[in-house]
């Protein structure tokens, strides 16, 4: 894992997480732990409306935390209720956090390779619907990262568990002087909460 990502993870303080939020996060910890205990793959599908910001940040940080805590067989995905594109500022924020990102297909919906280390499997980042063939079709946890997706998806086919883990949308600050600051703030909040989740696992 790249040193900058490690340093970012080590700097995260979980003391800011409320007790109510920890209860929600415990649902995700419990799902992952049950898969570890039964020696099964851990498939996590982070779902938002447009699969452009929060769901991608969550996908990438979940994979990074699995690597940081040496939790094997964790496979993170993301999707939306509709496909748009991975928002460039979200990708730039991940670069700020230490990830190395390359564009391998440039289009209206670009495809990115997101690396967290020289020898770690890269994450393929692009916007897609949550039921896209790229994503698992069964035996996964559906983690809803925005309230509109949570309300708009009363049923998610193939999901073993549904966990509402919503975050405020940094899109509200697009094209404002606070844009970069707010995207970084949201990325680090997601990272902190996923650090809490993975730090509680017994491998």
Coordinates of C-alpha atoms in Angstrom, one line a residue:
X1 CA 0.0 0.0 0.0
X2 CA 1.3 3.5 -0.8
X3 CA 2.7 5.3 2.2
X4 CA 0.5 8.3 1.8
X5 CA -2.6 6.2 2.0
X6 CA -1.2 4.5 5.2
X7 CA -0.5 7.8 6.7
X8 CA -4.0 9.0 5.9
X9 CA -5.5 5.9 7.5
X10 CA -3.3 6.2 10.6
X11 CA -4.3 9.9 11.0
X12 CA -8.1 9.1 11.1
X13 CA -9.7 9.5 14.5
X14 CA -12.8 7.4 15.2
X15 CA -13.7 9.4 18.3
X16 CA -15.9 11.7 16.2
X17 CA -18.3 8.8 15.3
X18 CA -21.6 9.0 17.3
X19 CA -22.9 6.0 19.2
X20 CA -26.0 5.9 16.9
X21 CA -23.7 5.9 13.9
X22 CA -21.6 3.1 15.4
X23 CA -24.8 1.0 15.7
X24 CA -25.3 1.3 12.0
X25 CA -21.7 0.6 11.2
X26 CA -21.9 -2.5 13.4
X27 CA -24.4 -4.0 10.9
X28 CA -21.6 -3.8 8.2
X29 CA -19.0 -5.2 10.6
X30 CA -21.4 -8.0 11.5
X31 CA -22.0 -8.9 7.8
X32 CA -18.2 -9.0 7.0
X33 CA -17.4 -11.0 10.1
X34 CA -20.0 -13.6 9.3
X35 CA -18.4 -14.0 5.9
X36 CA -15.0 -14.3 7.4
X37 CA -16.2 -16.8 9.9
X38 CA -17.7 -19.0 7.2
X39 CA -14.7 -18.6 4.9
X40 CA -16.8 -16.9 2.2
X41 CA -16.0 -14.0 -0.1
X42 CA -17.1 -10.6 1.2
X43 CA -19.0 -8.8 -1.6
X44 CA -19.8 -5.2 -0.8
X45 CA -21.9 -3.1 -3.2
X46 CA -22.0 0.6 -2.3
X47 CA -25.1 2.2 -3.9
X48 CA -26.0 5.8 -4.5
X49 CA -28.2 7.6 -7.0
X50 CA -25.7 8.5 -9.7
X51 CA -22.7 6.4 -8.8
X52 CA -20.6 9.5 -9.2
X53 CA -19.3 10.5 -5.7
X54 CA -20.1 8.9 -2.4
X55 CA -20.5 5.4 -3.6
X56 CA -17.1 5.5 -5.4
X57 CA -15.4 7.0 -2.3
X58 CA -16.9 4.3 -0.2
X59 CA -15.9 1.5 -2.6
X60 CA -12.3 2.6 -2.8
X61 CA -11.9 3.2 1.0
X62 CA -13.5 -0.2 1.8
X63 CA -10.9 -1.9 -0.4
X64 CA -8.1 0.1 1.1
X65 CA -9.2 -0.7 4.7
X66 CA -9.4 -4.4 3.8
X67 CA -5.8 -4.2 2.6
X68 CA -4.7 -2.1 5.6
X69 CA -6.1 -4.6 8.1
X70 CA -5.1 -7.7 6.0
X71 CA -8.7 -8.9 5.6
X72 CA -8.7 -11.3 2.6
X73 CA -11.4 -12.0 0.1
X74 CA -13.0 -8.5 0.3
X75 CA -14.4 -7.3 -3.0
X76 CA -15.9 -3.8 -3.1
X77 CA -18.2 -2.6 -5.9
X78 CA -20.4 0.4 -6.5
X79 CA -23.4 1.3 -8.5
X80 CA -26.3 3.7 -8.9
X81 CA -29.9 3.8 -9.6
X82 CA -28.7 5.3 -12.8
X83 CA -25.3 5.6 -14.5
X84 CA -23.7 9.0 -15.1
X85 CA -19.9 9.4 -14.6
X86 CA -17.4 9.3 -11.8
X87 CA -17.2 13.0 -10.9
X88 CA -13.6 14.3 -11.6
X89 CA -13.4 16.1 -8.3
X90 CA -14.1 12.9 -6.4
X91 CA -11.3 11.2 -8.3
X92 CA -9.0 14.1 -7.6
X93 CA -9.8 13.9 -3.9
X94 CA -8.8 10.2 -3.9
X95 CA -5.5 11.3 -5.5
X96 CA -5.1 13.8 -2.7
X97 CA -5.5 11.0 -0.2
X98 CA -2.7 9.0 -1.9
X99 CA -4.4 6.8 -4.5
X100 CA -2.9 6.7 -8.0
X101 CA -5.5 7.0 -10.7
X102 CA -5.1 6.5 -14.5
X103 CA -7.8 7.0 -17.1
X104 CA -7.9 3.9 -19.4
X105 CA -11.0 4.9 -21.4
X106 CA -11.9 8.5 -21.9
X107 CA -15.6 9.1 -22.8
X108 CA -18.7 10.6 -21.3
X109 CA -18.4 7.9 -18.7
X110 CA -14.6 7.5 -18.3
X111 CA -13.1 4.3 -16.9
X112 CA -10.4 4.7 -14.3
X113 CA -7.8 2.4 -12.8
X114 CA -7.5 3.3 -9.1
X115 CA -4.4 1.8 -7.4
X116 CA -3.8 1.7 -3.7
X117 CA -0.4 0.0 -3.9
X118 CA 2.2 -1.4 -6.3
X119 CA 1.1 -5.0 -5.7
X120 CA -2.5 -4.5 -4.8
X121 CA -5.2 -5.4 -7.3
X122 CA -6.5 -2.1 -8.9
X123 CA -10.0 -0.9 -8.6
X124 CA -11.9 -0.3 -11.8
X125 CA -13.9 2.9 -11.4
X126 CA -16.7 4.0 -13.7
X127 CA -20.4 4.8 -13.2
X128 CA -22.9 2.0 -13.6
X129 CA -26.2 0.8 -12.3
X130 CA -26.1 -1.3 -9.1
X131 CA -27.3 -4.3 -11.0
X132 CA -24.7 -4.0 -13.8
X133 CA -23.1 -7.3 -14.9
X134 CA -19.8 -5.9 -13.6
X135 CA -21.2 -6.1 -10.0
X136 CA -22.2 -9.2 -8.0
X137 CA -25.7 -10.5 -8.7
X138 CA -26.1 -12.4 -5.4
X139 CA -24.5 -12.9 -2.0
X140 CA -23.6 -9.3 -1.4
X141 CA -24.4 -6.5 1.1
X142 CA -26.1 -3.5 -0.4
X143 CA -24.8 -0.5 1.4
X144 CA -27.0 2.6 0.6
X145 CA -24.7 5.7 0.7
X146 CA -27.5 8.3 -0.1
X147 CA -31.0 8.7 1.3
X148 CA -32.6 9.1 -2.2
X149 CA -31.2 5.7 -3.3
X150 CA -32.3 4.2 0.0
X151 CA -35.8 5.4 -0.6
X152 CA -35.8 4.7 -4.3
X153 CA -34.7 1.1 -4.0
X154 CA -37.1 -0.7 -1.7
X155 CA -35.9 -4.0 -3.1
X156 CA -32.4 -4.9 -4.3
X157 CA -32.4 -8.3 -6.0
X158 CA -29.6 -10.7 -4.8
X159 CA -28.7 -8.7 -1.7
X160 CA -28.2 -10.7 1.4
X161 CA -28.2 -7.7 3.6
X162 CA -29.3 -4.1 3.1
X163 CA -27.5 -1.4 5.2
X164 CA -28.4 2.3 5.0
X165 CA -25.2 4.1 5.5
X166 CA -26.0 7.6 4.1
X167 CA -23.6 10.5 3.8
X168 CA -24.2 14.2 2.9
X169 CA -23.6 14.9 -0.7
X170 CA -20.5 17.0 -1.5
X171 CA -22.2 17.9 -4.8
X172 CA -24.0 20.7 -2.9
X173 CA -20.6 22.6 -2.9
X174 CA -19.8 22.1 -6.6
X175 CA -18.5 25.3 -8.3
X176 CA -18.0 27.0 -4.9
X177 CA -14.8 28.1 -3.1
X178 CA -15.5 25.3 -0.6
X179 CA -15.7 22.5 -3.2
X180 CA -12.2 21.0 -2.6
X181 CA -12.5 21.3 1.1
X182 CA -15.9 19.6 1.3
X183 CA -15.0 16.7 -1.0
X184 CA -11.9 16.0 1.1
X185 CA -14.1 16.3 4.3
X186 CA -16.6 13.7 2.9
X187 CA -13.8 11.4 1.8
X188 CA -12.2 11.4 5.2
X189 CA -15.5 10.9 7.0
X190 CA -16.2 7.8 4.8
X191 CA -12.6 6.6 5.4
X192 CA -13.0 7.1 9.2
X193 CA -16.2 5.2 9.4
X194 CA -14.9 2.3 7.3
X195 CA -11.8 2.2 9.4
X196 CA -14.0 1.7 12.4
X197 CA -15.8 -1.1 10.6
X198 CA -12.7 -3.0 9.6
X199 CA -10.8 -2.4 12.8
X200 CA -13.4 -4.4 14.7
X201 CA -13.0 -7.6 12.6
X202 CA -11.4 -10.8 13.8
X203 CA -9.5 -12.5 11.0

